[in-house]
mmCIF file of C-alpha atoms and ligand atoms in Angstrom:
data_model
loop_
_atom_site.group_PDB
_atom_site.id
_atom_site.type_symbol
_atom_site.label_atom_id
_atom_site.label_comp_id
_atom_site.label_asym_id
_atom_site.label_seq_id
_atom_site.Cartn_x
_atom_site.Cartn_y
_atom_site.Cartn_z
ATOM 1 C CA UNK A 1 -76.557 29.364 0.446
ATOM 2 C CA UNK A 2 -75.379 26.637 2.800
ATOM 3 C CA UNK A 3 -75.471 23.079 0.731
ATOM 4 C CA UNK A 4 -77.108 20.071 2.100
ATOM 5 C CA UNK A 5 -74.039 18.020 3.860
ATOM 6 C CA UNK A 6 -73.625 21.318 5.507
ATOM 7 C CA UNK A 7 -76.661 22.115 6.651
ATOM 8 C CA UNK A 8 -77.223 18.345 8.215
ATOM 9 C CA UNK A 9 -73.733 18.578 9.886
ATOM 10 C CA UNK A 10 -74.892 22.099 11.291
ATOM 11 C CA UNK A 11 -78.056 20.287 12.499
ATOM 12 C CA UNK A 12 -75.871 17.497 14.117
ATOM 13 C CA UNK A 13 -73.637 19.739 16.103
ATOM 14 C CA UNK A 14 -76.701 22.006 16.696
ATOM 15 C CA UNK A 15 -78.188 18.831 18.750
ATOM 16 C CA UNK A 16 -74.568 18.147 20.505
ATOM 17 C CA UNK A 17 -73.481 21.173 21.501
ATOM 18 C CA UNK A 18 -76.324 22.214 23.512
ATOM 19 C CA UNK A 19 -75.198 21.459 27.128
ATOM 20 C CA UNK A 20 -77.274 23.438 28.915
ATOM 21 C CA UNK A 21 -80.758 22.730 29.753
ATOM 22 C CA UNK A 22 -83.211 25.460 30.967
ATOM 23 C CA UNK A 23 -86.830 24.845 32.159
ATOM 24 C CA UNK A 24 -89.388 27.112 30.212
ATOM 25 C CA UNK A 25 -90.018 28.559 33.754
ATOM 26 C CA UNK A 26 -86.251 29.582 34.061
ATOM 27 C CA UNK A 27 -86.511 30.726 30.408
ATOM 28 C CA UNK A 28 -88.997 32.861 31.323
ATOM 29 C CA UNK A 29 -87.485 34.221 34.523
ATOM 30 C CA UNK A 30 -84.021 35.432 32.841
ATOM 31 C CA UNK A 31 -86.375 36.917 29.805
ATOM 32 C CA UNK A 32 -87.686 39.316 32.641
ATOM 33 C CA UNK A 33 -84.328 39.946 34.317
ATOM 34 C CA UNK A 34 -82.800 40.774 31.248
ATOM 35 C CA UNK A 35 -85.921 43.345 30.531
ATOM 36 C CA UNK A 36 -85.258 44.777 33.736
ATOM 37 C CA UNK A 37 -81.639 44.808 33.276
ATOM 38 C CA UNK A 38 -82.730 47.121 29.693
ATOM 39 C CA UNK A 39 -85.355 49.427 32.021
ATOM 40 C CA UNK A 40 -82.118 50.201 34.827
ATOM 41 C CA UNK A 41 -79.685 51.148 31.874
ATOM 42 C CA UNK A 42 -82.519 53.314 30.476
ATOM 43 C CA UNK A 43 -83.417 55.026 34.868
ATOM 44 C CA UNK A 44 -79.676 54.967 35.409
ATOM 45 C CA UNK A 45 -78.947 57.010 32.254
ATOM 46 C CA UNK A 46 -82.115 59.271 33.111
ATOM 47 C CA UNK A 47 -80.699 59.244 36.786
ATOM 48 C CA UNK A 48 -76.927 60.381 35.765
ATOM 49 C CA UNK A 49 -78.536 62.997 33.730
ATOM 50 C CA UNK A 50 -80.778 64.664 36.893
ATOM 51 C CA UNK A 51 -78.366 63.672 40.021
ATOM 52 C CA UNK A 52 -74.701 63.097 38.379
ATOM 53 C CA UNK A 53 -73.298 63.266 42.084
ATOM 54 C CA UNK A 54 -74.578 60.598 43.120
ATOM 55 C CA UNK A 55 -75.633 57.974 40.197
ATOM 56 C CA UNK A 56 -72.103 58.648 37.847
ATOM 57 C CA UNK A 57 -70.168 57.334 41.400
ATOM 58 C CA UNK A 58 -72.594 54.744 42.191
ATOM 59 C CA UNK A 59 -72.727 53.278 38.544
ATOM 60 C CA UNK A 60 -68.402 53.611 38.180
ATOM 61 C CA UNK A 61 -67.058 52.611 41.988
ATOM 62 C CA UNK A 62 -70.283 49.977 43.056
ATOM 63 C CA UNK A 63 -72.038 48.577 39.698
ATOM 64 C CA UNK A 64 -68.961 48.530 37.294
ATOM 65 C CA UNK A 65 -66.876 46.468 40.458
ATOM 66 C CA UNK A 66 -69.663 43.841 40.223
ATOM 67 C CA UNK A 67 -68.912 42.575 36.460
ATOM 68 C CA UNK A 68 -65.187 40.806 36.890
ATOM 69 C CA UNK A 69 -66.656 39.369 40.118
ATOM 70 C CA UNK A 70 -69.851 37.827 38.391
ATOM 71 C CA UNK A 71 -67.081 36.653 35.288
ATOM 72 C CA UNK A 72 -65.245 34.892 37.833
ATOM 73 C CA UNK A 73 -68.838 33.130 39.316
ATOM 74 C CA UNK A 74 -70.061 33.177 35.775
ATOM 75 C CA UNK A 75 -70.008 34.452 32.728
ATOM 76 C CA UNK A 76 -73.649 33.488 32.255
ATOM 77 C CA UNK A 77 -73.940 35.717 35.138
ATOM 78 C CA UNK A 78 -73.326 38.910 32.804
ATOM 79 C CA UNK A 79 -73.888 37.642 29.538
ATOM 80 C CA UNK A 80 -77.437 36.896 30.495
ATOM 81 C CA UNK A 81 -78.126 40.397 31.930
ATOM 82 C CA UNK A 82 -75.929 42.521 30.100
ATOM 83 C CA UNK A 83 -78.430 45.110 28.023
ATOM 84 C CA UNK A 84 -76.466 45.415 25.082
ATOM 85 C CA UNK A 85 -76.470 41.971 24.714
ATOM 86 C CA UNK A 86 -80.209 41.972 24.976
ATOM 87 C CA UNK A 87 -80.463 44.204 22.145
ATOM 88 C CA UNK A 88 -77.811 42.220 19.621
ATOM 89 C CA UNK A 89 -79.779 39.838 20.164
ATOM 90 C CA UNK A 90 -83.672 41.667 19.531
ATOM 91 C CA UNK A 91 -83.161 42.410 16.187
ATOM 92 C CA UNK A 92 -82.030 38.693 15.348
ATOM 93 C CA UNK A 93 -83.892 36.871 12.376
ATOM 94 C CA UNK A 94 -85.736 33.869 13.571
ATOM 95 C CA UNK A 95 -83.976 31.542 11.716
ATOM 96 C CA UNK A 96 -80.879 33.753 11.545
ATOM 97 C CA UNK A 97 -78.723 35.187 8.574
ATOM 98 C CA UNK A 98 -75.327 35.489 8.633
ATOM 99 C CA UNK A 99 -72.595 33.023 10.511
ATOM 100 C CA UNK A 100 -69.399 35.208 11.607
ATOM 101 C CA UNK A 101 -66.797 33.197 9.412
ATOM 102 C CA UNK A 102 -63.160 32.394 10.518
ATOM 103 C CA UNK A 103 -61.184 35.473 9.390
ATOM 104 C CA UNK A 104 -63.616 37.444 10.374
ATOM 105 C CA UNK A 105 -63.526 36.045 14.139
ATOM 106 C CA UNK A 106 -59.986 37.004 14.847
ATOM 107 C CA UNK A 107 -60.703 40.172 13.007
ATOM 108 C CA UNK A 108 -63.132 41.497 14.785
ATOM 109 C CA UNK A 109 -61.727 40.452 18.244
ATOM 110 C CA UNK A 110 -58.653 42.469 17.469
ATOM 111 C CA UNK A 111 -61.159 45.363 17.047
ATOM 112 C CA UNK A 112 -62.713 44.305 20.380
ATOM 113 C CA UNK A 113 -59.416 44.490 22.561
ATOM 114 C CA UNK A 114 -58.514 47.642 20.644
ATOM 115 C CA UNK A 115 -61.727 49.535 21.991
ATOM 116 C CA UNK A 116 -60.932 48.215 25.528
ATOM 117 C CA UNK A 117 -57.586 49.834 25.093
ATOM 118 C CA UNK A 118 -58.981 52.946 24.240
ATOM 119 C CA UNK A 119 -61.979 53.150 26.750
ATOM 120 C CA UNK A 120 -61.045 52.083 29.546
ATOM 121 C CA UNK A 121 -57.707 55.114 30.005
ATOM 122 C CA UNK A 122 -60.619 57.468 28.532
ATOM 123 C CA UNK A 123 -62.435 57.147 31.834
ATOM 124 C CA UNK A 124 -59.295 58.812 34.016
ATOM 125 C CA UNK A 125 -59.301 61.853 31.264
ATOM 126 C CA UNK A 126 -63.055 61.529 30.119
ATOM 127 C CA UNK A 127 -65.556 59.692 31.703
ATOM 128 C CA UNK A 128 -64.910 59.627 35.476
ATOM 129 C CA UNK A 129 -65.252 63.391 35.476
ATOM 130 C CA UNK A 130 -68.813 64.706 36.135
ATOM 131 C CA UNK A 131 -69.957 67.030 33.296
ATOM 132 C CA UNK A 132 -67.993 65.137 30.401
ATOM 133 C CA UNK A 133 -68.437 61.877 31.951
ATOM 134 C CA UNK A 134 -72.489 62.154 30.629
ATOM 135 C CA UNK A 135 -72.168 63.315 28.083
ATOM 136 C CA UNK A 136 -69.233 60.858 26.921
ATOM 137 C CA UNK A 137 -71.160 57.786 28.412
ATOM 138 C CA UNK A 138 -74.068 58.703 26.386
ATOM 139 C CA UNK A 139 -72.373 59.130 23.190
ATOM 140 C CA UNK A 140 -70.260 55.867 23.797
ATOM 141 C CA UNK A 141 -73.465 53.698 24.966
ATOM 142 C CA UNK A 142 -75.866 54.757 22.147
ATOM 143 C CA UNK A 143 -73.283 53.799 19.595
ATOM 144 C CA UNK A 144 -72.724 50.637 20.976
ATOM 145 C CA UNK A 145 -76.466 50.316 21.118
ATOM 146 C CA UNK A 146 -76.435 51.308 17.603
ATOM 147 C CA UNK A 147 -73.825 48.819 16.539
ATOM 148 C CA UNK A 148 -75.832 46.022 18.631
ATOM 149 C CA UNK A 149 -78.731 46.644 17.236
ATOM 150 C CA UNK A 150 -77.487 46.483 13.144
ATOM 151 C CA UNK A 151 -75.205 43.331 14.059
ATOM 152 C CA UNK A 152 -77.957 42.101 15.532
ATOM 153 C CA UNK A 153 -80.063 41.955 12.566
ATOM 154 C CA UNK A 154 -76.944 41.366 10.035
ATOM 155 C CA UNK A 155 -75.469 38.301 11.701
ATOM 156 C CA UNK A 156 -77.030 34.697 13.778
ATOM 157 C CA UNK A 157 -77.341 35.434 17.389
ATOM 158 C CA UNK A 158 -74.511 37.171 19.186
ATOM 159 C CA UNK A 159 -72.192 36.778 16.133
ATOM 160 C CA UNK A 160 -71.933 40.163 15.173
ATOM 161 C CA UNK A 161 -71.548 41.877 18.231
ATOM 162 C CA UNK A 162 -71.367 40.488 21.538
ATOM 163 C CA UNK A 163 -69.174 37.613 20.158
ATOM 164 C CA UNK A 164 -67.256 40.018 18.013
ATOM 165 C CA UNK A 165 -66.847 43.336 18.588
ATOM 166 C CA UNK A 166 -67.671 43.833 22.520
ATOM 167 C CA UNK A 167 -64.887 45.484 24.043
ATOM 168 C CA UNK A 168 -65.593 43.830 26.946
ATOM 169 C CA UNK A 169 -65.649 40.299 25.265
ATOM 170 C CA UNK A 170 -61.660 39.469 26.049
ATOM 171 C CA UNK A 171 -62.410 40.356 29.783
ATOM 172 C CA UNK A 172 -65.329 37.958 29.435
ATOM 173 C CA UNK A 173 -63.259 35.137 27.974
ATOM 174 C CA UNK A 174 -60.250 35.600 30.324
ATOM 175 C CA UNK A 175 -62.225 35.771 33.868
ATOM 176 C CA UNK A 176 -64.664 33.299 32.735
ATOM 177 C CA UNK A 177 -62.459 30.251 31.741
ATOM 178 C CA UNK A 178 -63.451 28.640 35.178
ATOM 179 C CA UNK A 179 -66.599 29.343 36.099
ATOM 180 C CA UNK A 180 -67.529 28.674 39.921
ATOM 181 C CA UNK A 181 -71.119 27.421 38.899
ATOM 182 C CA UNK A 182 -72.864 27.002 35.987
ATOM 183 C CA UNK A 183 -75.586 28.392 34.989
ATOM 184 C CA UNK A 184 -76.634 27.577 31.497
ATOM 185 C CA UNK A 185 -77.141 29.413 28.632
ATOM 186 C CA UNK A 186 -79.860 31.866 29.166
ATOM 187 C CA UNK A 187 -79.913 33.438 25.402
ATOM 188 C CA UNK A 188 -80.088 30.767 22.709
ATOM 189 C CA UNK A 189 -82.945 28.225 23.110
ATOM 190 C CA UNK A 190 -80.991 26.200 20.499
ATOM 191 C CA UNK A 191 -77.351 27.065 18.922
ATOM 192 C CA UNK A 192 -76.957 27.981 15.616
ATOM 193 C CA UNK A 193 -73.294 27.892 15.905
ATOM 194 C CA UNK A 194 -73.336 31.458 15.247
ATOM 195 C CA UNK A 195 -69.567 31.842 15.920
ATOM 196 C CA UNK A 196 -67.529 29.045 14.252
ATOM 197 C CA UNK A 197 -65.405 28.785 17.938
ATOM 198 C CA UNK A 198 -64.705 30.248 21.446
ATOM 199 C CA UNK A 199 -68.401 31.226 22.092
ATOM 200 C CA UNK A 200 -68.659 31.730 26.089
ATOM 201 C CA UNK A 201 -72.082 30.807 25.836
ATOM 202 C CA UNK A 202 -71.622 27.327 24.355
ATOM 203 C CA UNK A 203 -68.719 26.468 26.592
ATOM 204 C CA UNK A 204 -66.726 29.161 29.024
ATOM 205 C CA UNK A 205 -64.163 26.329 29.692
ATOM 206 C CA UNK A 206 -63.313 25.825 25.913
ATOM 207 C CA UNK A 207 -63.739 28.817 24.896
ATOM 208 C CA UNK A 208 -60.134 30.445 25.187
ATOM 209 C CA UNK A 209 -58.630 27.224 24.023
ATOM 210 C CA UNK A 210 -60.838 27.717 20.519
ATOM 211 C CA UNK A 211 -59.640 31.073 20.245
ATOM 212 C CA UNK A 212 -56.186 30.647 20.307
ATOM 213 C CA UNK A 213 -56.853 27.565 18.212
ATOM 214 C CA UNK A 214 -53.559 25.187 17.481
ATOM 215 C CA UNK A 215 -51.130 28.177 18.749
ATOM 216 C CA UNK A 216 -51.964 27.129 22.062
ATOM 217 C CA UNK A 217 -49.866 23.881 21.301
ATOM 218 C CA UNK A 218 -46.904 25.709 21.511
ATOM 219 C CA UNK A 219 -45.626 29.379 22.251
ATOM 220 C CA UNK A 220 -46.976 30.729 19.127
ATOM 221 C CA UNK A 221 -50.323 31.415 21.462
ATOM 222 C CA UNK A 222 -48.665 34.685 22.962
ATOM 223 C CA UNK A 223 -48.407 35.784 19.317
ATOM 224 C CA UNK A 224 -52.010 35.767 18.785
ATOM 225 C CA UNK A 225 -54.369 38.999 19.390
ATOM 226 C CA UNK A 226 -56.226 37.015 22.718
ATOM 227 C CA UNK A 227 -52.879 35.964 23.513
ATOM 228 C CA UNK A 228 -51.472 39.194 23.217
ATOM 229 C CA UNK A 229 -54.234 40.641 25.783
ATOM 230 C CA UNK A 230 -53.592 37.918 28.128
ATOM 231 C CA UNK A 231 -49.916 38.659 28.940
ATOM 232 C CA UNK A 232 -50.799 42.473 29.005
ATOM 233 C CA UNK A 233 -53.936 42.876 30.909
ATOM 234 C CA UNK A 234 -52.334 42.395 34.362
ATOM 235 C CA UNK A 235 -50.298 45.293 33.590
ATOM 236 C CA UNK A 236 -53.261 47.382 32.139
ATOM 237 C CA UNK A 237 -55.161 46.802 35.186
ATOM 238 C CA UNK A 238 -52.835 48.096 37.537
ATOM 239 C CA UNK A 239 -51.897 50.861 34.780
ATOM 240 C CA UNK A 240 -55.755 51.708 35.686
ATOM 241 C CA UNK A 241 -55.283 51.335 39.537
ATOM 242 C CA UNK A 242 -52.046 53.597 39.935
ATOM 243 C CA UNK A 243 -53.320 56.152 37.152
ATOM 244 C CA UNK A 244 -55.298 59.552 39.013
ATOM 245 C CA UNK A 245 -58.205 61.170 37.107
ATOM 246 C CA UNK A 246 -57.142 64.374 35.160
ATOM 247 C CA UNK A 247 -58.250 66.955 32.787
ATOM 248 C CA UNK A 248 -58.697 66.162 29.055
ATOM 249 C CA UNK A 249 -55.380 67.314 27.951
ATOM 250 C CA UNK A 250 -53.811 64.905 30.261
ATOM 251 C CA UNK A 251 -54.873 62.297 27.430
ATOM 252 C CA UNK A 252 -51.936 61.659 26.222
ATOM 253 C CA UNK A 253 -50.354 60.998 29.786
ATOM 254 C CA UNK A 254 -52.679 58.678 30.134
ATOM 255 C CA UNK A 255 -52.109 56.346 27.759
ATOM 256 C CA UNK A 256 -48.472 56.455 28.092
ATOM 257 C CA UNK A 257 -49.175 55.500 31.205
ATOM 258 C CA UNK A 258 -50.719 52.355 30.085
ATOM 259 C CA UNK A 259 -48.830 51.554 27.699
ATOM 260 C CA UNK A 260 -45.884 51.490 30.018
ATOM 261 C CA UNK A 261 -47.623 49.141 32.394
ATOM 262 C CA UNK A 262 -48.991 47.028 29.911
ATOM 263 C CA UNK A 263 -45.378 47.075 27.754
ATOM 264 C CA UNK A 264 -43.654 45.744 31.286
ATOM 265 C CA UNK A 265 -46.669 43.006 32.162
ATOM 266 C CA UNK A 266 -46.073 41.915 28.545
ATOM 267 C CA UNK A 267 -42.428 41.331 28.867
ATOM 268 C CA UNK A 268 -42.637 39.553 32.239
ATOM 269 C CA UNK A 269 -45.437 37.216 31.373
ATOM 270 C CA UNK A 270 -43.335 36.491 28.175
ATOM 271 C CA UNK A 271 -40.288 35.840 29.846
ATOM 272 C CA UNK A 272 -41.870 34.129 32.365
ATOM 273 C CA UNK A 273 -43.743 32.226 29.667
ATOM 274 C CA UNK A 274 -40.591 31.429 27.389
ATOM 275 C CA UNK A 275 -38.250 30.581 30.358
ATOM 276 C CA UNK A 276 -40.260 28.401 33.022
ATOM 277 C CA UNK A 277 -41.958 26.803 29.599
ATOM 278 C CA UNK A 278 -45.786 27.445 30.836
ATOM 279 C CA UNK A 279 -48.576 25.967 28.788
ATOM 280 C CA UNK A 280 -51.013 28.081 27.653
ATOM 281 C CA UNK A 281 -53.959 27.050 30.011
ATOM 282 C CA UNK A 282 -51.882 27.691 33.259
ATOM 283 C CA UNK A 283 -50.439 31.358 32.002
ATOM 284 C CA UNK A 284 -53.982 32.135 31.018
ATOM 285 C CA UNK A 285 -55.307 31.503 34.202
ATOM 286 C CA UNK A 286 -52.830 33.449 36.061
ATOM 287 C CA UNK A 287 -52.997 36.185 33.971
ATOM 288 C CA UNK A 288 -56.658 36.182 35.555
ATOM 289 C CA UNK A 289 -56.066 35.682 38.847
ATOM 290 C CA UNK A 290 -53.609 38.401 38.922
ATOM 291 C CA UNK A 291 -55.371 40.993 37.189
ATOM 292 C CA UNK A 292 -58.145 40.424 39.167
ATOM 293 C CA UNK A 293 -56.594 40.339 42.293
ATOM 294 C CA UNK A 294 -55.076 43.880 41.396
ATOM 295 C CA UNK A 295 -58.488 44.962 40.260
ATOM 296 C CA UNK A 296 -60.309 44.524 43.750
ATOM 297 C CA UNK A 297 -56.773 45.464 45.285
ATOM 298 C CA UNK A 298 -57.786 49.231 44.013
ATOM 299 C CA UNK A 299 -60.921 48.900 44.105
ATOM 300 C CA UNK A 300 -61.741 47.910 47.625
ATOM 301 C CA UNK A 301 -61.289 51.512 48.787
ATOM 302 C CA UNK A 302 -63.113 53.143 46.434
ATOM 303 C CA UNK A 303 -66.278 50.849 46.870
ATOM 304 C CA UNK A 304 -65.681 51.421 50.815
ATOM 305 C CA UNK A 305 -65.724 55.454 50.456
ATOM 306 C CA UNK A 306 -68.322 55.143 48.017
ATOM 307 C CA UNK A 307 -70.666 53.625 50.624
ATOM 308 C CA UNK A 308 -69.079 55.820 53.206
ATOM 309 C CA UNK A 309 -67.373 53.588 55.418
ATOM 310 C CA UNK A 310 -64.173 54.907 56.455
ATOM 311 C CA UNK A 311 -62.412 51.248 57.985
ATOM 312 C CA UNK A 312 -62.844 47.617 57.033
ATOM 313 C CA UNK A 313 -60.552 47.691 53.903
ATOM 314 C CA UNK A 314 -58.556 44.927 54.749
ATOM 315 C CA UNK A 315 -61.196 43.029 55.445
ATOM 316 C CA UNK A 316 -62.700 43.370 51.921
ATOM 317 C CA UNK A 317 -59.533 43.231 50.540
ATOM 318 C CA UNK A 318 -59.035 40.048 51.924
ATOM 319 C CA UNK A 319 -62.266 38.469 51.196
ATOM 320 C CA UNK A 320 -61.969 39.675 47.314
ATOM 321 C CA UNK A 321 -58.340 38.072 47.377
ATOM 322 C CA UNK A 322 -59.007 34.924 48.889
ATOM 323 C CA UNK A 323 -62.104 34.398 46.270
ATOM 324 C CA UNK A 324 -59.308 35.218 43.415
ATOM 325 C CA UNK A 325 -56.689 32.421 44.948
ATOM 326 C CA UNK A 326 -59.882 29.896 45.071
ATOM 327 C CA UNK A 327 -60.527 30.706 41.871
ATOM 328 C CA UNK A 328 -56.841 30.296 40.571
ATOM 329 C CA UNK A 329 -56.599 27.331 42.203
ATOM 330 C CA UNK A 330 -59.683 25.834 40.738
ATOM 331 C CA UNK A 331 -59.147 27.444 37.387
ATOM 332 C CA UNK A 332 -55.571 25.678 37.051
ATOM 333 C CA UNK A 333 -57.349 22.339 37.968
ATOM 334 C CA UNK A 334 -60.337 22.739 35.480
ATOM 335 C CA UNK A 335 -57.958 23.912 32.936
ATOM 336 C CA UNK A 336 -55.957 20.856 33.518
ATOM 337 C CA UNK A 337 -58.070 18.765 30.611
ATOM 338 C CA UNK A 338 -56.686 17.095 27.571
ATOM 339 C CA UNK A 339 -55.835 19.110 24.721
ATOM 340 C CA UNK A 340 -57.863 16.489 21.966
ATOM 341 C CA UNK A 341 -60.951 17.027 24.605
ATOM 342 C CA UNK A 342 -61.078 20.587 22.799
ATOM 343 C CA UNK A 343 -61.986 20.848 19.259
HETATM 344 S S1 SF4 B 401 -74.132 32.748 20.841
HETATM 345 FE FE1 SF4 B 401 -73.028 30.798 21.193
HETATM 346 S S2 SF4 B 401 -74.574 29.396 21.996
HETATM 347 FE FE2 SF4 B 401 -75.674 31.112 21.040
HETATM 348 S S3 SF4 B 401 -76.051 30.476 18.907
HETATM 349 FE FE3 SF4 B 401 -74.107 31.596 18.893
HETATM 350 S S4 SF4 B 401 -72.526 29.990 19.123
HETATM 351 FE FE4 SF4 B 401 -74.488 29.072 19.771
#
């Protein structure tokens, strides 16, 4: 049971950390987008089931391609929509029960960034393939649905889940420390301070300075698990981009594969880290750039084929990069802020 000093200091940072400010009429209007965002998963999976041809491509090479972008524009963007988030967050007491405490925050992030690792090679061997892919998709969402749900009612708000053990959580936090606009926080009416630091929600621009707490003061950062992902995910991303979709037993191919990229994105960002004496904030936010830049980099042709256009790939290619150097450049100058601004 939380004692009384605690609960009025909760109360007091409940009232100052709140610095978004939605109009019941915007409330109201993300409350029905995210409803429809639950009723698409729900077609799409009903869709993939009946027509695999068509909806598995459309969902993987035009859907997935839209989540780093809206990161990048905000992560309110996806965070708002995202279903699974809609469902950590159903099951919530109204008052709450559970903060996630300290230890447990850097625990369960580790978990989160190990899942990525391990989903996102299982699409080249697994999931991109019709037949499996379903059936593998299925398995993977309704677990996480699963897990969203129980957190949901276990923990405060996102705490248990989306703030926690979402594999896609470290992408969130890395693409959306600048965010082009902001948009407000369109899940918590009022914050419980559900997660003790680094909630996206509360503030994208702090939030990867809370997670890597005091590290961040020195090199110790690239030590840390967030840190960790930061210098590798460059290399993942193209490990994704140069990697071909094969049969199951070219598993373990696959993650040699990215383990090799990652292992050589790791060492460079390190070096480059170590040598040229980069802060935190400006590594982090070229970690970003450049993994998204290599993202749309493979990407571009697989949207345009998708679509069936057969030219015009430079042209998106260049419109995707240019967005990614705005970003960059913006995201070095936002990041630019005074460490004792950041609790
Ligand atoms: S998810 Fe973030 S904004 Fe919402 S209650 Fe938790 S800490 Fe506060």
């Amino acid at each position: 049971m939380r004692d009384m000093s605690t609960t009025s200091e909760l109360e007091t940072k409940r009232r100052v950390l709140q610095p978004w400010s939605l109009t019941p009429r915007q409330r109201f209007m993300w409350r029905v987008i995210q409803g429809m965002a639950v009723v698409i998963a729900l077609v799409t999976a009903g869709g993939a089931l009946r027509w695999p041809d068509i909806v598995l491509p459309v969902f993987w090479n035009l859907v997935l391609p839209l989540v780093p972008l809206s990161l990048l524009i905000s992560p309110a963007l996806w965070r708002g929509v995202c279903p699974l988030a809609t469902l950590n967050m159903l099951t919530n007491q109204p008052s709450g029960r559970r903060r996630l405490v300290g230890h447990w925050a850097a625990w369960t992030s580790s978990v989160g960034i190990l899942l990525l690792a391990l989903l996102v090679p299982a699409r080249r061997f697994l999931l991109n393939q019709n037949g499996l892919s379903f059936a593998g998709l299925v398995l993977i969402t309704a677990l996480a649905a699963l897990a969203a749900l129980v957190l949901g009612a276990m923990f405060d708000a996102k705490a248990g889940f989306c703030n926690a053990l979402c594999p896609v959580l470290p992408v969130e936090r890395l693409y959306g420390q600048a965010p082009l606009l902001n948009l407000g926080n369109p899940r918590c009416s009022t914050c419980q301070l559900c997660t003790p630091r680094g909630c996206l929600d509360l503030s994208a621009e702090k939030a990867i300075p809370q997670t890597l707490g005091p590290s961040r003061r020195s090199h110790a950062w690239l030590l840390t698990p967030f840190g960790a992902f930061a210098a590798v995910f460059p290399g993942f991303v193209v490990a994704y981009g140069t990697s071909r979709n094969g049969p199951l037993d070219a598993a373990g191919q696959v993650y040699l594969h990215f383990a090799a990229w990652s292992a050589a994105s790791s060492v460079l960002v390190v070096a480059a880290t170590l040598l040229l004496r980069l802060p935190a904030r400006l590594v982090c936010a070229l970690s970003a750039a450049v993994a998204a830049g290599c993202y749309y980099w493979f990407a571009s042709p697989t949207i345009l084929s998708t679509v069936g256009v057969a030219s015009g790939n430079a042209i998106l290619r260049g419109a995707f990069l240019s967005l990614v150097a705005f970003w960059c450049w913006r995201a070095i100058r936002v990041n630019n802020v005074p460490a004792r601004s950041i609790s």
